[in-house]
Tab-separated table of C-alpha atoms in Angstrom:
chain	number	residue	atom	x	y	z
E	13	UNK	CA	79.269	113.158	149.386
E	14	UNK	CA	82.042	112.336	146.921
E	15	UNK	CA	82.465	114.483	143.838
E	16	UNK	CA	81.049	113.112	140.603
E	17	UNK	CA	83.653	113.137	137.853
E	18	UNK	CA	82.709	114.910	134.619
E	19	UNK	CA	83.129	111.717	132.548
E	20	UNK	CA	80.524	110.006	134.755
E	21	UNK	CA	77.879	112.592	133.831
E	22	UNK	CA	75.558	111.262	131.158
E	23	UNK	CA	75.189	113.185	127.935
E	24	UNK	CA	71.694	114.642	127.737
E	25	UNK	CA	69.560	113.102	124.971
E	26	UNK	CA	68.425	116.417	123.472
E	27	UNK	CA	70.996	119.045	122.570
E	28	UNK	CA	70.485	122.686	121.611
E	29	UNK	CA	72.550	124.834	119.299
E	30	UNK	CA	75.223	127.180	120.557
E	31	UNK	CA	74.828	130.923	120.066
E	32	UNK	CA	77.950	133.025	119.960
E	33	UNK	CA	78.123	135.427	122.910
E	34	UNK	CA	75.119	133.876	124.742
E	35	UNK	CA	75.171	133.845	128.516
E	36	UNK	CA	75.775	130.558	130.302
E	37	UNK	CA	72.509	130.744	132.269
E	38	UNK	CA	70.543	131.327	129.068
E	39	UNK	CA	72.165	128.310	127.395
E	40	UNK	CA	71.560	126.083	130.438
E	41	UNK	CA	67.937	127.194	130.562
E	42	UNK	CA	67.377	126.259	126.901
E	43	UNK	CA	69.169	122.943	127.431
E	44	UNK	CA	67.090	122.111	130.512
E	45	UNK	CA	63.780	122.984	128.865
E	46	UNK	CA	64.636	120.864	125.813
E	47	UNK	CA	65.214	117.883	128.132
E	48	UNK	CA	62.188	118.605	130.376
E	49	UNK	CA	64.344	119.506	133.379
E	50	UNK	CA	64.110	122.401	135.763
E	51	UNK	CA	66.818	124.951	134.933
E	52	UNK	CA	67.693	125.296	138.621
E	53	UNK	CA	68.186	121.509	138.920
E	54	UNK	CA	70.446	121.258	135.869
E	55	UNK	CA	72.391	124.312	136.948
E	56	UNK	CA	72.982	122.793	140.381
E	57	UNK	CA	74.305	119.610	138.788
E	58	UNK	CA	76.675	121.640	136.648
E	59	UNK	CA	77.962	123.562	139.675
E	60	UNK	CA	78.663	120.204	141.272
E	61	UNK	CA	79.474	118.986	144.761
E	62	UNK	CA	80.079	119.444	147.570
E	63	UNK	CA	77.161	121.843	147.975
E	64	UNK	CA	75.730	122.307	144.449
E	65	UNK	CA	75.749	125.958	145.465
E	66	UNK	CA	73.029	128.327	144.391
E	67	UNK	CA	74.295	131.220	142.380
E	68	UNK	CA	77.785	129.797	141.910
E	69	UNK	CA	79.365	129.565	138.471
E	70	UNK	CA	78.722	126.279	136.565
E	71	UNK	CA	81.847	124.284	135.760
E	72	UNK	CA	82.951	124.198	132.159
E	73	UNK	CA	84.087	120.559	132.332
E	74	UNK	CA	80.728	119.381	133.653
E	75	UNK	CA	78.863	121.343	130.987
E	76	UNK	CA	81.087	119.755	128.351
E	77	UNK	CA	80.217	116.301	129.721
E	78	UNK	CA	76.423	116.749	129.500
E	79	UNK	CA	76.560	118.388	126.049
E	80	UNK	CA	79.206	116.178	124.448
E	81	UNK	CA	81.065	119.264	123.216
E	82	UNK	CA	84.684	120.264	123.606
E	83	UNK	CA	85.323	122.359	126.697
E	84	UNK	CA	87.417	124.932	124.827
E	85	UNK	CA	84.589	125.415	122.321
E	86	UNK	CA	82.110	126.133	125.100
E	87	UNK	CA	84.516	128.571	126.738
E	88	UNK	CA	84.911	130.502	123.477
E	89	UNK	CA	81.186	130.609	122.625
E	90	UNK	CA	79.613	131.245	126.057
E	91	UNK	CA	80.612	134.708	127.134
E	92	UNK	CA	80.632	134.244	130.913
E	93	UNK	CA	81.409	130.553	131.365
E	94	UNK	CA	84.941	131.285	132.551
E	95	UNK	CA	85.675	134.177	134.865
E	96	UNK	CA	87.990	136.686	133.216
E	97	UNK	CA	91.018	137.492	135.329
E	98	UNK	CA	91.683	141.143	135.907
E	99	UNK	CA	94.923	142.521	134.590
E	100	UNK	CA	97.350	143.093	137.423
E	101	UNK	CA	99.011	146.504	137.617
E	102	UNK	CA	102.691	146.798	136.897
E	103	UNK	CA	104.774	145.852	139.962
E	104	UNK	CA	106.744	149.096	139.794
E	105	UNK	CA	103.621	151.279	139.776
E	106	UNK	CA	102.635	152.290	143.335
E	107	UNK	CA	98.990	151.923	144.318
E	108	UNK	CA	96.976	154.991	145.165
E	109	UNK	CA	96.311	155.555	148.818
E	110	UNK	CA	92.794	155.373	150.228
E	111	UNK	CA	92.076	158.845	151.566
E	112	UNK	CA	89.334	159.353	154.136
E	113	UNK	CA	87.776	162.675	155.070
E	114	UNK	CA	89.720	162.681	158.333
E	115	UNK	CA	93.040	162.246	156.472
E	116	UNK	CA	92.491	165.044	153.966
E	117	UNK	CA	93.505	168.071	156.115
E	118	UNK	CA	96.944	166.581	156.833
E	119	UNK	CA	97.322	165.476	153.207
E	120	UNK	CA	96.407	168.929	151.873
E	121	UNK	CA	98.877	170.538	154.275
E	122	UNK	CA	101.673	168.189	153.128
E	123	UNK	CA	100.982	168.931	149.462
E	124	UNK	CA	101.027	172.683	150.073
E	125	UNK	CA	104.322	172.396	152.000
E	126	UNK	CA	105.878	170.609	149.016
E	127	UNK	CA	104.724	173.427	146.747
E	128	UNK	CA	106.250	176.029	149.068
E	129	UNK	CA	109.502	174.039	148.979
E	130	UNK	CA	109.662	174.495	145.217
E	131	UNK	CA	107.792	171.534	143.696
E	132	UNK	CA	105.351	172.827	141.045
E	133	UNK	CA	104.516	169.716	139.003
E	134	UNK	CA	101.027	168.360	139.704
E	135	UNK	CA	101.998	164.994	138.252
E	136	UNK	CA	105.012	164.603	140.548
E	137	UNK	CA	103.005	165.708	143.587
E	138	UNK	CA	100.296	163.151	142.779
E	139	UNK	CA	102.894	160.377	142.409
E	140	UNK	CA	104.681	161.342	145.636
E	141	UNK	CA	101.526	161.318	147.758
E	142	UNK	CA	99.882	158.496	145.773
E	143	UNK	CA	96.708	160.434	145.041
E	144	UNK	CA	94.979	161.622	141.886
E	145	UNK	CA	95.982	164.864	140.137
E	146	UNK	CA	92.446	166.088	140.826
E	147	UNK	CA	93.039	165.887	144.585
E	148	UNK	CA	96.330	167.736	144.222
E	149	UNK	CA	94.519	170.578	142.438
E	150	UNK	CA	91.955	170.637	145.268
E	151	UNK	CA	94.771	171.024	147.809
E	152	UNK	CA	96.355	173.840	145.808
E	153	UNK	CA	93.042	175.663	145.451
E	154	UNK	CA	92.207	175.685	149.181
E	155	UNK	CA	93.767	174.379	152.431
E	156	UNK	CA	90.297	173.264	153.558
E	157	UNK	CA	89.074	170.024	151.957
E	158	UNK	CA	85.647	170.360	150.301
E	159	UNK	CA	82.810	168.323	151.837
E	160	UNK	CA	82.275	164.875	150.405
E	161	UNK	CA	79.492	164.737	147.841
E	162	UNK	CA	76.474	162.640	148.710
E	163	UNK	CA	76.039	159.939	146.121
E	164	UNK	CA	72.610	158.781	145.054
E	165	UNK	CA	71.729	155.168	145.754
E	166	UNK	CA	72.804	152.885	142.935
E	167	UNK	CA	69.976	150.875	141.434
E	168	UNK	CA	71.108	148.226	138.988
E	169	UNK	CA	69.215	147.157	135.923
E	170	UNK	CA	68.500	143.779	137.507
E	171	UNK	CA	66.255	145.410	140.130
E	172	UNK	CA	63.921	146.849	137.518
E	173	UNK	CA	64.132	143.680	135.440
E	174	UNK	CA	63.349	141.039	138.072
E	175	UNK	CA	61.973	143.177	140.925
E	176	UNK	CA	58.322	142.864	139.795
E	177	UNK	CA	58.712	139.090	139.403
E	178	UNK	CA	60.169	138.798	142.920
E	179	UNK	CA	57.255	140.862	144.274
E	180	UNK	CA	54.788	138.444	142.668
E	181	UNK	CA	56.581	135.420	144.160
E	182	UNK	CA	56.655	136.971	147.638
E	183	UNK	CA	52.999	138.012	147.481
E	184	UNK	CA	51.829	134.566	146.378
E	185	UNK	CA	53.946	132.757	148.947
E	186	UNK	CA	52.890	135.043	151.820
E	187	UNK	CA	49.214	134.655	150.890
E	188	UNK	CA	49.392	130.840	150.876
E	189	UNK	CA	51.732	130.365	153.868
E	190	UNK	CA	50.084	132.519	156.553
E	191	UNK	CA	52.347	135.497	155.981
E	192	UNK	CA	55.604	133.521	155.954
E	193	UNK	CA	58.207	134.499	153.363
E	194	UNK	CA	60.188	132.131	151.133
E	195	UNK	CA	63.937	131.730	151.388
E	196	UNK	CA	66.238	133.545	149.006
E	197	UNK	CA	67.176	130.221	147.430
E	198	UNK	CA	63.568	129.333	146.702
E	199	UNK	CA	62.899	132.722	145.105
E	200	UNK	CA	66.057	132.430	143.010
E	201	UNK	CA	65.059	128.958	141.789
E	202	UNK	CA	61.551	130.118	140.856
E	203	UNK	CA	63.009	133.016	138.885
E	204	UNK	CA	65.067	130.535	136.874
E	205	UNK	CA	62.337	127.926	136.460
E	206	UNK	CA	59.180	130.001	136.037
E	207	UNK	CA	60.259	133.440	134.832
E	208	UNK	CA	63.225	132.597	132.559
E	209	UNK	CA	65.289	135.167	134.440
E	210	UNK	CA	69.078	135.262	134.486
E	211	UNK	CA	69.939	136.891	137.787
E	212	UNK	CA	72.618	136.311	140.380
E	213	UNK	CA	71.857	134.872	143.798
E	214	UNK	CA	73.383	137.960	145.406
E	215	UNK	CA	71.034	140.300	143.534
E	216	UNK	CA	67.999	138.392	144.826
E	217	UNK	CA	69.438	138.422	148.353
E	218	UNK	CA	70.010	142.198	148.309
E	219	UNK	CA	66.559	142.888	146.896
E	220	UNK	CA	64.803	140.751	149.505
E	221	UNK	CA	66.883	142.129	152.378
E	222	UNK	CA	65.331	145.579	151.934
E	223	UNK	CA	61.880	144.421	150.838
E	224	UNK	CA	58.958	145.874	152.852
E	225	UNK	CA	57.475	142.415	153.445
E	226	UNK	CA	60.663	141.318	155.188
E	227	UNK	CA	61.456	144.661	156.802
E	228	UNK	CA	58.395	146.941	157.104
E	229	UNK	CA	60.545	149.649	158.711
E	230	UNK	CA	61.941	150.461	155.238
E	231	UNK	CA	58.585	152.048	154.443
E	232	UNK	CA	58.879	154.610	157.186
E	233	UNK	CA	62.344	155.867	156.357
E	234	UNK	CA	62.953	159.586	156.241
E	235	UNK	CA	61.827	160.954	152.849
E	236	UNK	CA	63.797	163.459	150.838
E	237	UNK	CA	62.539	167.028	150.895
E	238	UNK	CA	61.600	168.594	147.626
E	239	UNK	CA	62.696	172.045	146.548
E	240	UNK	CA	60.450	174.914	147.555
E	241	UNK	CA	59.509	176.910	150.612
E	242	UNK	CA	59.662	175.438	154.087
E	243	UNK	CA	55.885	175.128	154.507
E	244	UNK	CA	55.441	173.219	151.265
E	245	UNK	CA	58.340	170.915	152.124
E	246	UNK	CA	56.954	170.278	155.616
E	247	UNK	CA	53.485	169.506	154.278
E	248	UNK	CA	54.906	167.120	151.705
E	249	UNK	CA	57.025	165.353	154.327
E	250	UNK	CA	54.012	164.968	156.616
E	251	UNK	CA	51.868	163.702	153.746
E	252	UNK	CA	54.532	161.172	152.709
E	253	UNK	CA	55.022	159.961	156.279
E	254	UNK	CA	51.289	159.334	156.685
E	255	UNK	CA	51.116	157.298	153.477
E	256	UNK	CA	54.190	155.296	154.462
E	257	UNK	CA	52.627	154.642	157.871
E	258	UNK	CA	49.571	153.175	156.130
E	259	UNK	CA	51.822	151.037	153.928
E	260	UNK	CA	53.695	149.686	156.941
E	261	UNK	CA	50.414	148.898	158.702
E	262	UNK	CA	48.969	147.112	155.666
E	263	UNK	CA	52.197	145.148	155.254
E	264	UNK	CA	51.967	143.979	158.858
E	265	UNK	CA	48.314	143.002	158.340
E	266	UNK	CA	49.205	141.062	155.204
E	267	UNK	CA	51.924	139.112	157.017
E	268	UNK	CA	49.874	138.342	160.155
E	269	UNK	CA	46.153	138.873	159.503
E	270	UNK	CA	45.080	136.835	162.548
E	271	UNK	CA	47.033	139.131	164.836
E	272	UNK	CA	44.842	142.009	163.636
E	273	UNK	CA	41.581	140.095	163.981
E	274	UNK	CA	41.274	139.129	160.301
E	275	UNK	CA	40.990	135.766	158.625
E	276	UNK	CA	43.005	136.823	155.557
E	277	UNK	CA	40.047	136.692	153.154
E	278	UNK	CA	39.272	139.365	150.597
E	279	UNK	CA	36.082	140.397	152.362
E	280	UNK	CA	37.798	140.874	155.735
E	281	UNK	CA	40.640	142.826	154.131
E	282	UNK	CA	38.143	145.032	152.292
E	283	UNK	CA	36.249	145.747	155.516
E	284	UNK	CA	39.508	146.599	157.297
E	285	UNK	CA	40.510	149.032	154.530
E	286	UNK	CA	37.111	150.722	154.525
E	287	UNK	CA	37.350	151.245	158.282
E	288	UNK	CA	40.911	152.529	157.978
E	289	UNK	CA	39.833	154.911	155.219
E	290	UNK	CA	36.911	156.167	157.303
E	291	UNK	CA	39.268	156.778	160.220
E	292	UNK	CA	41.361	159.017	157.962
E	293	UNK	CA	38.286	161.088	156.978
E	294	UNK	CA	38.231	159.247	153.641
E	295	UNK	CA	41.616	160.637	152.625
E	296	UNK	CA	43.720	157.467	152.611
E	297	UNK	CA	42.119	156.018	149.477
E	298	UNK	CA	41.315	159.294	147.735
E	299	UNK	CA	41.774	158.684	144.033
E	300	UNK	CA	42.014	154.885	144.386
E	301	UNK	CA	38.738	154.204	142.578
E	302	UNK	CA	39.616	156.612	139.758
E	303	UNK	CA	43.086	155.126	139.432
E	304	UNK	CA	41.626	151.609	139.185
E	305	UNK	CA	39.110	152.685	136.530
E	306	UNK	CA	41.883	154.021	134.295
E	307	UNK	CA	43.908	150.862	134.903
E	308	UNK	CA	40.968	148.621	134.006
E	309	UNK	CA	39.682	150.829	131.184
E	310	UNK	CA	36.079	150.612	132.362
E	311	UNK	CA	33.884	150.483	135.472
E	312	UNK	CA	33.459	154.132	136.425
E	313	UNK	CA	30.206	153.167	138.181
E	314	UNK	CA	31.808	150.383	140.268
E	315	UNK	CA	33.297	150.589	143.750
E	316	UNK	CA	36.990	149.889	144.244
E	317	UNK	CA	36.479	146.371	145.766
E	318	UNK	CA	34.651	145.300	142.600
E	319	UNK	CA	37.306	146.895	140.402
E	320	UNK	CA	40.033	144.989	142.252
E	321	UNK	CA	38.222	141.711	141.625
E	322	UNK	CA	37.954	142.558	137.919
E	323	UNK	CA	41.716	143.215	137.853
E	324	UNK	CA	42.572	139.933	139.585
E	325	UNK	CA	43.961	137.062	137.447
E	326	UNK	CA	41.089	135.417	135.636
E	327	UNK	CA	38.899	138.499	135.921
E	328	UNK	CA	35.547	138.610	137.686
E	329	UNK	CA	34.409	135.391	139.342
E	330	UNK	CA	31.370	134.911	141.564
E	331	UNK	CA	31.135	133.408	144.059
E	332	UNK	CA	34.764	133.590	145.108
E	333	UNK	CA	36.450	130.220	145.333
E	334	UNK	CA	39.315	129.711	147.772
E	335	UNK	CA	41.848	130.089	144.973
E	336	UNK	CA	40.108	133.151	143.498
E	337	UNK	CA	39.871	134.728	146.973
E	338	UNK	CA	43.628	134.325	147.524
E	339	UNK	CA	44.313	135.797	144.070
E	340	UNK	CA	42.062	138.778	144.856
E	341	UNK	CA	43.931	139.443	148.125
E	342	UNK	CA	47.302	139.314	146.348
E	343	UNK	CA	46.012	141.665	143.637
E	344	UNK	CA	44.610	144.083	146.233
E	345	UNK	CA	47.937	144.408	148.059
E	346	UNK	CA	49.855	144.770	144.815
E	347	UNK	CA	47.532	147.517	143.600
E	348	UNK	CA	47.697	149.329	146.937
E	349	UNK	CA	51.488	149.280	146.822
E	350	UNK	CA	51.534	150.817	143.325
E	351	UNK	CA	48.842	153.336	144.270
E	352	UNK	CA	50.652	154.546	147.407
E	353	UNK	CA	53.904	154.813	145.461
E	354	UNK	CA	52.183	157.168	143.022
E	355	UNK	CA	50.428	159.090	145.810
E	356	UNK	CA	53.764	159.809	147.509
E	357	UNK	CA	54.839	161.991	144.598
E	358	UNK	CA	54.186	165.720	144.959
E	359	UNK	CA	51.878	165.684	141.915
E	360	UNK	CA	50.641	162.118	142.417
E	361	UNK	CA	47.015	162.866	143.274
E	362	UNK	CA	46.725	165.548	140.602
E	363	UNK	CA	48.119	163.094	138.044
E	364	UNK	CA	45.545	160.472	139.043
E	365	UNK	CA	42.579	162.788	138.497
E	366	UNK	CA	44.076	164.251	135.328
E	367	UNK	CA	44.436	160.747	133.867
E	368	UNK	CA	40.884	159.936	134.946
E	369	UNK	CA	39.530	163.065	133.284
E	370	UNK	CA	41.488	162.302	130.111
E	371	UNK	CA	39.967	158.817	130.098
E	372	UNK	CA	36.409	160.064	130.697
E	373	UNK	CA	36.321	162.467	127.747
E	374	UNK	CA	37.061	159.558	125.414
E	375	UNK	CA	33.994	157.596	126.554
E	376	UNK	CA	30.749	157.671	124.554
E	377	UNK	CA	28.576	157.911	127.667
E	378	UNK	CA	30.468	161.006	128.802
E	379	UNK	CA	30.010	162.724	125.439
E	380	UNK	CA	26.291	161.933	125.549
E	381	UNK	CA	25.893	163.338	129.079
E	382	UNK	CA	27.815	166.474	128.124
E	383	UNK	CA	25.608	166.993	125.077
E	384	UNK	CA	22.412	166.548	127.122
E	385	UNK	CA	23.645	169.028	129.740
E	386	UNK	CA	24.472	171.610	127.080
E	387	UNK	CA	21.066	171.090	125.402
E	388	UNK	CA	19.160	171.555	128.695
E	389	UNK	CA	20.856	174.927	129.218
């Protein structure tokens, strides 16, 4: 495929105003919607050949061609249209060395030898060994390097911003494609087209790579122990492992219902859950009905399958159509995921019943029953 020159791109009939400091993806999305185009399609055209790559940066010259604006104006107004080059360090300034844990004992010994030879300046020692002054002070304080600190996992803002939308896309796709999962590219395009989300292709790829639907083993990873005595920590670890085992099992059932003797319908999934709950002495779903009641704001006299159907998109429908049945299954799995996440917390179950009690005392029927009980006494 030969590359299309910018001057051969037609100017779009409808133009939108520029906003100083706006992101390029946001501007392209507004431009596409004004011209009744999919944002992912227009963005691909602006990236250009040879591959119209997903997630790659749109070209400023191609954007100028479809908007009829000067390229330098677009580069000044759109904050991220042109990648900013990092300032290069001065050529005479030596780079710091990368120090591993295995290298530190020898490094500390060399620093201490220099001090014994008469060098007392921390700044000169840091420059000589190409390390930070902080590491020099560590070497002077003790010949034994301190253990490396364990860093908590970094969770970017994009995960909390688009994670729920990605979960919805994966749930819907898996429910309508016999447990199969969409490609990263398809999810990224749907985020642009249907959820007005500005997110990089790499962020979507990283999120999906560790998603339980794609890799159920992530649910059964080793949990962190909470502070407290050994018995309490052991009980919590056991409790968390059991819940994560149920999550992994339900994820496998959702992906391949036929392999577990189910047809994927809401009724078969409900029957499977009731049997699984009975096999756990009714402990697996303890608090599920109460949690759903608080979430719905009513229905304390309904069972959890009915509450799930009330919480499905479109609310209660009877009889279940094929579309409503699929929506109920998706809602059930989404609610179970949120419920198990809350149950894994040390105070999760107590919080569920406390919220349920707080909800009950605000209901008129509860006040009436309490008054009748007090009057009978």
